[in-house]
Short mmCIF file of C-alpha atoms in Angstrom, two decimals:
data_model
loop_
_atom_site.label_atom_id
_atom_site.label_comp_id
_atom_site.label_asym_id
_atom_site.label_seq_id
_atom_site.Cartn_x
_atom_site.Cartn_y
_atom_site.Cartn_z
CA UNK A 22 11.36 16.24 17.33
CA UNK A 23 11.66 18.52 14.66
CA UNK A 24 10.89 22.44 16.96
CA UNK A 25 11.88 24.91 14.43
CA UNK A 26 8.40 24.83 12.68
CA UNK A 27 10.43 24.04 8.96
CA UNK A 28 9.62 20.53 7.68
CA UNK A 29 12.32 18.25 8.83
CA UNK A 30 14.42 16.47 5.38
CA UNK A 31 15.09 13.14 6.05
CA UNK A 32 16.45 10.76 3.88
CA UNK A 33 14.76 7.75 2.96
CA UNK A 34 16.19 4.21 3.15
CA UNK A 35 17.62 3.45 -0.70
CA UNK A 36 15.50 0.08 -1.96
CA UNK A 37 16.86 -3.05 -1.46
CA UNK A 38 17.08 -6.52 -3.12
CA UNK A 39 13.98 -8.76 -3.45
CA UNK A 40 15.17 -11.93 -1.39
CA UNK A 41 13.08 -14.57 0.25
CA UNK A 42 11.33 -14.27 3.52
CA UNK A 43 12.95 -14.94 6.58
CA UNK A 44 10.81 -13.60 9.08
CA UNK A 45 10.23 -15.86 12.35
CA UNK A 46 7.78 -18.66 12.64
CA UNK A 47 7.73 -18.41 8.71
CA UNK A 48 8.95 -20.59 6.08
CA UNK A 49 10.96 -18.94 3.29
CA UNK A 50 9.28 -18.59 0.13
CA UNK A 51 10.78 -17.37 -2.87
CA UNK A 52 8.80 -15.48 -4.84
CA UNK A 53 7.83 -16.13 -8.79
CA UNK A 54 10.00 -13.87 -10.88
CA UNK A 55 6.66 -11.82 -12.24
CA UNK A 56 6.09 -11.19 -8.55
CA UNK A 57 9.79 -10.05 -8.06
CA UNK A 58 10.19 -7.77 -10.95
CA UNK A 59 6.89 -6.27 -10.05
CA UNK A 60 8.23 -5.60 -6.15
CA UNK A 61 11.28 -4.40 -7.64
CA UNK A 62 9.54 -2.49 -10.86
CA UNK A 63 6.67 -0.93 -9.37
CA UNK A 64 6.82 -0.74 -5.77
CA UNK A 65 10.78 -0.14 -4.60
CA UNK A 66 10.64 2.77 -6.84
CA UNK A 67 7.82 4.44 -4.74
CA UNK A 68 9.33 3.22 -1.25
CA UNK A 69 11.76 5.69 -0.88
CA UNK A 70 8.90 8.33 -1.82
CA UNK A 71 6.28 6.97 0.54
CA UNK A 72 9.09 6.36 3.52
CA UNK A 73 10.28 10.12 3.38
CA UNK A 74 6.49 11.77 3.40
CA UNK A 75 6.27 10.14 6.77
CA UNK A 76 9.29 10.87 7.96
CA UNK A 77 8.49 14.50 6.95
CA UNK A 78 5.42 14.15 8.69
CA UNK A 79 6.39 12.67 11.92
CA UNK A 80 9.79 14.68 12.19
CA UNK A 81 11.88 11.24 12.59
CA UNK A 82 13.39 8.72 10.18
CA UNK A 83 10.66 6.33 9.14
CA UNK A 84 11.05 2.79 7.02
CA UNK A 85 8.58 0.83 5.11
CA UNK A 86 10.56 -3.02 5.28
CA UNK A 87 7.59 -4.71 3.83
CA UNK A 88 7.85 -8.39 3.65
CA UNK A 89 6.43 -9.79 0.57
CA UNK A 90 7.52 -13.59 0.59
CA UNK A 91 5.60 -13.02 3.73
CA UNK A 92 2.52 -11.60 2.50
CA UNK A 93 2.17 -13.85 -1.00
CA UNK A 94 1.15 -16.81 0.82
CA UNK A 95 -2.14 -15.10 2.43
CA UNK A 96 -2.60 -13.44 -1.26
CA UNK A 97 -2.62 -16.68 -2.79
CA UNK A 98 -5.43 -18.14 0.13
CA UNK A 99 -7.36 -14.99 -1.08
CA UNK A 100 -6.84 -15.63 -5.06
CA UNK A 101 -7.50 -19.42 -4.55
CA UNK A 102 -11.19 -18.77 -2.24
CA UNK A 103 -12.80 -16.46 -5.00
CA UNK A 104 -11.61 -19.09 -7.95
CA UNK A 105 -11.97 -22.53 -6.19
CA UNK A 106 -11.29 -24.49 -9.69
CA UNK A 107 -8.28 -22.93 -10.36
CA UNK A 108 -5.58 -23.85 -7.16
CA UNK A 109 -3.28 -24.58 -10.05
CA UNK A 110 -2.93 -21.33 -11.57
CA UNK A 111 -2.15 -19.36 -8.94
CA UNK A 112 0.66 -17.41 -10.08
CA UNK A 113 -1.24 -16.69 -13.70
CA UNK A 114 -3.81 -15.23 -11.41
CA UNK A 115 -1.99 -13.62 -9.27
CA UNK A 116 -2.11 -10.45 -11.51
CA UNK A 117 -5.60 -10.84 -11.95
CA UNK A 118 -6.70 -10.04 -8.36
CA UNK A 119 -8.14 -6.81 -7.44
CA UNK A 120 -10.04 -6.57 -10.26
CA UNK A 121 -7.47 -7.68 -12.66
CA UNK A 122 -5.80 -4.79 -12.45
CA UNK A 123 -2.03 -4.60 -12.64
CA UNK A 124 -0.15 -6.39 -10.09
CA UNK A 125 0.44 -6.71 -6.38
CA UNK A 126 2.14 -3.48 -5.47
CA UNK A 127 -0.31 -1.15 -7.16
CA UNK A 128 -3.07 -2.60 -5.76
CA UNK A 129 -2.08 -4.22 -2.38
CA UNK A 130 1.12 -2.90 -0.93
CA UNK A 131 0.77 0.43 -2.75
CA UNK A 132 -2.97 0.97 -1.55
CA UNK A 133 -2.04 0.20 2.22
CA UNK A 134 0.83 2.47 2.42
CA UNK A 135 -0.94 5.40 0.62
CA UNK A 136 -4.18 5.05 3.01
CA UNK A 137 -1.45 4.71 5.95
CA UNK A 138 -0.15 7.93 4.84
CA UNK A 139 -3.51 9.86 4.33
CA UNK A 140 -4.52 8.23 7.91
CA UNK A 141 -1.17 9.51 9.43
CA UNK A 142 -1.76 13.02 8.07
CA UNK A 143 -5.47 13.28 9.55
CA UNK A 144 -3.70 11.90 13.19
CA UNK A 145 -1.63 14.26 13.01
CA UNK A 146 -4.09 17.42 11.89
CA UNK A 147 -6.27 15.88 15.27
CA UNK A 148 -3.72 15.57 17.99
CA UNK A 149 -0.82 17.77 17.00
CA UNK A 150 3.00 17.66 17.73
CA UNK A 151 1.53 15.60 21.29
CA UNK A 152 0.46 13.00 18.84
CA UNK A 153 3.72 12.85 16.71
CA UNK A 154 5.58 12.73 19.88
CA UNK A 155 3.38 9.76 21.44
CA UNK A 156 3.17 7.68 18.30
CA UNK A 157 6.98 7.95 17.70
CA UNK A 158 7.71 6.87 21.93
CA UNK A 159 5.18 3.97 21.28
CA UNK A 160 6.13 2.91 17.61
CA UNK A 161 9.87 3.06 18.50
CA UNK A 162 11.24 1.19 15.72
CA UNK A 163 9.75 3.98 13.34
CA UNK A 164 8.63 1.62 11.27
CA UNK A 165 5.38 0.46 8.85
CA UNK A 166 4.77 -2.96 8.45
CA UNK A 167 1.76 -5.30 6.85
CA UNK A 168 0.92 -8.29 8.65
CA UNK A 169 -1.20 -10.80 9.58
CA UNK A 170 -3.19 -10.74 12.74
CA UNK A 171 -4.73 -13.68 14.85
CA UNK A 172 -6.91 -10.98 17.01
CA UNK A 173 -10.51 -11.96 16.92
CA UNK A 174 -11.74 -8.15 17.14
CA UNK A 175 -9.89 -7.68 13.39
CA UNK A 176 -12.97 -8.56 11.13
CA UNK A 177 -11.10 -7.69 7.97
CA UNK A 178 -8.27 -5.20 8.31
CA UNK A 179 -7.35 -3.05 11.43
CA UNK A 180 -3.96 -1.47 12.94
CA UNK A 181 -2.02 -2.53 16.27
CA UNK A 182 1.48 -1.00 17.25
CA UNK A 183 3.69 -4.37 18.51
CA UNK A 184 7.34 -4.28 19.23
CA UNK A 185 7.07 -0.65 18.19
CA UNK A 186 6.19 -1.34 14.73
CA UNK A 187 2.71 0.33 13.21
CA UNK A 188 0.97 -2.26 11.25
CA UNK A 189 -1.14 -2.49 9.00
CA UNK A 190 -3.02 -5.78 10.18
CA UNK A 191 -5.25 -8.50 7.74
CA UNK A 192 -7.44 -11.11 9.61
CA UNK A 193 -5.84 -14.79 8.23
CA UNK A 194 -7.85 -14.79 4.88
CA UNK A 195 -8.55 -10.94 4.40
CA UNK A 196 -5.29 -9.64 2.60
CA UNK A 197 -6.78 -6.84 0.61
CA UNK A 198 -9.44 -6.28 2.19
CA UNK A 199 -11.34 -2.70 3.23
CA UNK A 200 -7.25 -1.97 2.82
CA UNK A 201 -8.60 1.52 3.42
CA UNK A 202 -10.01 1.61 6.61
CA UNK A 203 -7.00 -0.30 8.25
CA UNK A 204 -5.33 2.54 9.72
CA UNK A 205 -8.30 4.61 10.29
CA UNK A 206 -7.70 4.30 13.95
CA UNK A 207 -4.28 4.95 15.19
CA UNK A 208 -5.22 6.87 17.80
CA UNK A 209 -6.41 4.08 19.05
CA UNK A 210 -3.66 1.50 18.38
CA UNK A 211 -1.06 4.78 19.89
CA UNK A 212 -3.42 4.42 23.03
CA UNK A 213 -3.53 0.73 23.74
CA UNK A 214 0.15 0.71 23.01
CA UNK A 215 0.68 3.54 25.57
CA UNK A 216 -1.23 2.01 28.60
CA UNK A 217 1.20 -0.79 28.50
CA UNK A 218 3.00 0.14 32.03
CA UNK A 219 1.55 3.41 32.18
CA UNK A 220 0.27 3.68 35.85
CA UNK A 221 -1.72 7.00 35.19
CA UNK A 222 -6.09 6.20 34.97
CA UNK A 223 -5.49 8.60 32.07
CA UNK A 224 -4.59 7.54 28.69
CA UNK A 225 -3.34 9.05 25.33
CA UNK A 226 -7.02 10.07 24.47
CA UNK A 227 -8.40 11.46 27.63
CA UNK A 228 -5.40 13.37 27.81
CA UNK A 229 -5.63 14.69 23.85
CA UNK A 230 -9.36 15.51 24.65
CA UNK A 231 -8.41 17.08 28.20
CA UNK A 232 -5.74 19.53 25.72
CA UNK A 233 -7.89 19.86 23.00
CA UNK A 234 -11.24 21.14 25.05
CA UNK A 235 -10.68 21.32 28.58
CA UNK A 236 -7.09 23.55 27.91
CA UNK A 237 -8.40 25.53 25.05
CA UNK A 238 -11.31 26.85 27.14
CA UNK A 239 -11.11 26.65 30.61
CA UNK A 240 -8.88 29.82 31.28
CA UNK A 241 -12.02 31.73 29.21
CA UNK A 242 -14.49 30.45 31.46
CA UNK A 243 -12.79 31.49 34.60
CA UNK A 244 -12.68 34.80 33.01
CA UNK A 245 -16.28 34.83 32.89
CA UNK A 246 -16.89 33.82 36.35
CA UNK A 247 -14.36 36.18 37.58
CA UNK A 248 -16.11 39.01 35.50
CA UNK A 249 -19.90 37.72 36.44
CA UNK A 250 -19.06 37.27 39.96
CA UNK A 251 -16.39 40.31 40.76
CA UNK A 252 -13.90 38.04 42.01
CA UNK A 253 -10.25 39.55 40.25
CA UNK A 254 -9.08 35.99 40.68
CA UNK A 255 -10.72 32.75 39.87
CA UNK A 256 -10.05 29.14 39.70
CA UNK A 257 -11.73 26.03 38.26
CA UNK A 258 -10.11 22.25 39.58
CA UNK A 259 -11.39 19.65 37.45
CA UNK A 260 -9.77 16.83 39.79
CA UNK A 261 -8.61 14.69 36.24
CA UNK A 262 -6.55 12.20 37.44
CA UNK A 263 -8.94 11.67 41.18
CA UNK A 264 -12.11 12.07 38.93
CA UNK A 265 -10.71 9.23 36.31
CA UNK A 266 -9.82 6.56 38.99
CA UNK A 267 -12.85 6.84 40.76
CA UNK A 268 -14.53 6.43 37.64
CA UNK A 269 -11.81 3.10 36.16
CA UNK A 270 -12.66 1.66 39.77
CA UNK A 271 -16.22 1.88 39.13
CA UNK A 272 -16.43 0.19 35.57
CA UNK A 273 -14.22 -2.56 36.63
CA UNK A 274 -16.36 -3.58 39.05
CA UNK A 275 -19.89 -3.45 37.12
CA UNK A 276 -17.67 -5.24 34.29
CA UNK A 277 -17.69 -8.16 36.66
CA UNK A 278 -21.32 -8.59 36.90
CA UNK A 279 -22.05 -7.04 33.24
CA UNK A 280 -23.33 -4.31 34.18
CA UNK A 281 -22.58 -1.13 31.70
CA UNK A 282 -24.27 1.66 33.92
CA UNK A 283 -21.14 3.68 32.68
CA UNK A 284 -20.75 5.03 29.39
CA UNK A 285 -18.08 4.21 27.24
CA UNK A 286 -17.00 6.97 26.27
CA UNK A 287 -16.44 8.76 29.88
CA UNK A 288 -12.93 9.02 29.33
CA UNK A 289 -12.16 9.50 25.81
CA UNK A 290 -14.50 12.83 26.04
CA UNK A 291 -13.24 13.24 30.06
CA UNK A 292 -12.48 16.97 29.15
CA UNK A 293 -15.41 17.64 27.49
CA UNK A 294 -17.74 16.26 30.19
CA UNK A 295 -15.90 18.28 32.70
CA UNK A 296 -16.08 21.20 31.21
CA UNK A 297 -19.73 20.84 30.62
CA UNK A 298 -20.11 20.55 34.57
CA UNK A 299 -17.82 23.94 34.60
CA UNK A 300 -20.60 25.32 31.80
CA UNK A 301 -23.44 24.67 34.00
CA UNK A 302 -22.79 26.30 36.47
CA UNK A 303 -21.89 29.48 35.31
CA UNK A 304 -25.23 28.90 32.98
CA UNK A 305 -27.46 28.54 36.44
CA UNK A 306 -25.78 31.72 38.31
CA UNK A 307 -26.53 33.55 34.65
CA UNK A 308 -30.08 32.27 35.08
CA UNK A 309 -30.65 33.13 38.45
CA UNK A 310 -29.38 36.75 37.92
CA UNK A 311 -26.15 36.72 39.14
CA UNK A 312 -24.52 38.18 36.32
CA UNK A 313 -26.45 41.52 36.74
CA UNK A 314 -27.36 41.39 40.70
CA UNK A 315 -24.94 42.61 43.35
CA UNK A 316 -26.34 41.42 46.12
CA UNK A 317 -25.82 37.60 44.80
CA UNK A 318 -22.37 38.38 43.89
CA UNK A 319 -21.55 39.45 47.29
CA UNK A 320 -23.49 36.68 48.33
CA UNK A 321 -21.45 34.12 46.30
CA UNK A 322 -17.93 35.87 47.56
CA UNK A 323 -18.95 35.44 51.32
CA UNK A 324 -19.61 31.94 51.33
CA UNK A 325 -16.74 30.80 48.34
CA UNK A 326 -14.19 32.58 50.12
CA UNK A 327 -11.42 31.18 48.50
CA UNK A 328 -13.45 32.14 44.93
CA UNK A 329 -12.75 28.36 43.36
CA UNK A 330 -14.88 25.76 42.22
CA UNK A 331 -13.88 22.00 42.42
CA UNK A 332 -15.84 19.14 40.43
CA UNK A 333 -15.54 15.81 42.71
CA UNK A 334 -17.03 12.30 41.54
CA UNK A 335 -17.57 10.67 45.11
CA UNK A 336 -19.06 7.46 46.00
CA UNK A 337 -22.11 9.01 47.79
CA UNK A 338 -23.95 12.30 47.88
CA UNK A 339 -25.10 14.09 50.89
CA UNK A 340 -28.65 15.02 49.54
CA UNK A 341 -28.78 14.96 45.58
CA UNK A 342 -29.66 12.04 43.62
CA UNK A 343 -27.50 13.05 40.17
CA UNK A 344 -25.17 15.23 41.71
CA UNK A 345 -25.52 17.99 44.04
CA UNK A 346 -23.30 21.45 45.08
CA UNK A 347 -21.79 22.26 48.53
CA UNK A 348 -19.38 24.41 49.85
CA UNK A 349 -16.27 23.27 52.20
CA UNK A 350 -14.19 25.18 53.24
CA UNK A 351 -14.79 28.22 51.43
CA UNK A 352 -14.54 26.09 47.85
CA UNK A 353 -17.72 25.87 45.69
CA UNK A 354 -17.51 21.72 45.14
CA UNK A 355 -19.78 19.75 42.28
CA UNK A 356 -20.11 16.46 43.34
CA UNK A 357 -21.69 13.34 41.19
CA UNK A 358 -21.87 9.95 41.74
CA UNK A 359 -19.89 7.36 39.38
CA UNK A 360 -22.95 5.86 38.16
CA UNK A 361 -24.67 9.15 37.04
CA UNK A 362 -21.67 10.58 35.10
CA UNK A 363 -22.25 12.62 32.68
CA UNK A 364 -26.02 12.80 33.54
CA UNK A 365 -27.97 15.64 34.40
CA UNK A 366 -24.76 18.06 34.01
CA UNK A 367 -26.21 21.67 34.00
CA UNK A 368 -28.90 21.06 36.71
CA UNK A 369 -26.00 20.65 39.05
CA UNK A 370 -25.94 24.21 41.03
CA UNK A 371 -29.85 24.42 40.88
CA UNK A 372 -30.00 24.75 44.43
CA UNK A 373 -27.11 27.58 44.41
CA UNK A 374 -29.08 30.08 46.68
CA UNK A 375 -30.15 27.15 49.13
CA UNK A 376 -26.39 26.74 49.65
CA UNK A 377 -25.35 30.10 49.98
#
């Protein structure tokens, strides 16, 4: 990984020779010479180009080894669906797809790898060098592939990362289609690729959204409780990893009898729902006056002894019926059930002066 904050030169792979496929579980096909010459011509110009912008991006030697003998078969399905009466003439009208516009690499090969690029760019702008680093452990072989997929969730076009390589992936009969959109989420195809043996409840996006809102903010807010509550030190304990099993446990189980009472986004946005808890409660003490009356500040520092407040999803609460506040042994806790995650998050220390 490229640390000394100048953009990393690396050299691109030189083009090669236009050969028949001979990737597994395919037949070879040798392309028609039109097809060739345009590979060669109009695309292995711009390889080179395309292959160092990523590599530039991503700090580590990137390769685009596109297959085309592989791909012209599924371009030809395409060509021959939209003009049923002319199967015959399917190299003439080969060139006439996309809107008759130029050839195959422009408008196919060219128009995936420049949306992979602009997709890579915006990954990167959202989730930083912890992103580059991720996507380069997951997609090991460095490399950017187009292919066809047999997963039923790919409507058109989507993305996967398989055997380390990020691909651009077409349902059977889709080649070409919303080409755009099929890398729009790689965060998402880094993720599943990451929670392959990874024994942590957390995955690549809770723990991007746990940097990006819980990190950037949660050494301010203990500021502010320290300054409300005259406490010189102050701690927060969000309980990530704890708070996320408890919560994994839960959904599997209501999978099994279909029953969504959890929302699905509880741990993509983990950090921002636990800082919310966090929020609340320094909101309450604010609007109950402790910000501006001593007597509840002293009151707060006799019973939180050890000045620290915990959030803790249990299984059951010992009086609430969203979630409730108690103290144990001298630690301000939040607890909240499973099922009402997320729910009711800045009533949480309404009872604060019951407590204390």
């Amino acid at each position: 990984m490229n640390t000394s904050g100048q953009t990393a030169e690396v050299t691109a792979t030189p083009a090669t020779t236009i050969a028949p496929s001979t990737a597994a579980g395919v037949s070879p096909v040798k392309l028609p010479l039109a097809v060739r010459k345009s590979v060669r011509d109009d695309w292995e110009t711009k390889r080179p180009e395309f292959e160092a912008e990523i590599s530039n991006l991503l700090d580590v030697q990137w390769t685009i080894p596109i297959d085309y003998a592989t791909l012209y078969p599924f371009a030809e399905q395409v060509i021959a669906k939209e003009n049923p009466g002319f199967a015959s003439c399917l190299p003439q009208l080969f060139d006439a797809y996309f809107e008759n516009m130029h050839n195959l690499t422009k408008h196919l090969i060219d128009r995936y790898i420049a949306s992979t690029v602009e997709n890579l760019q915006r990954y990167v702008e959202d989730y930083g060098d912890d992103g580059k680093a991720e996507l380069n452990k997951v997609a090991y072989a460095h490399t950017v592939l187009i292919a066809p997929t047999s997963d039923s969730k790919v409507n058109y076009s989507g993305c996967d990362i398989v055997d380390g390589n990020l691909r651009n992936v077409f349902a059977q009969s889709s080649l070409g289609t919303n080409v755009l959109d099929a890398t729009s989420d790689i965060a998402g195809a880094v993720n599943v690729a990451g929670a392959i043996g990874n024994t942590s409840a957390l995955d690549f996006i809770a723990r991007s959204n746990i940097r990006l809102v819980w990190d950037a903010k949660a050494d301010e807010l203990q500021s502010k409780f320290s300054d409300m509550l005259g406490c010189p030190v102050f701690s927060l304990t969000p309980n990530f990893e704890r708070n996320a099993t408890i919560l994994q446990k839960f959904e599997k189980r209501h999978k099994k009898v279909a029953d969504p009472s959890l929302r699905e986004d509880w741990l993509s946005r983990i950090g921002e729902w636990t800082l919310g808890y966090f929020e609340g409660v320094k909101d309450t003490l604010v609007y109950k006056g402790f910000d501006t009356d001593t007597m509840l500040q002293e009151g707060f520092r006799d019973s939180v002894e050890k000045n620290e407040i915990e959030l803790r999803v249990v299984e059951k609460l010992v009086k609430g019926s969203y979630n409730e506040i108690i103290i144990e042994n001298g630690v301000l806790v939040i607890q909240t059930l499973p099922e009402t995650w997320t729910s009711n998050i800045g009533d949480a220390a309404e009872d604060i002066l019951m407590v204390l």
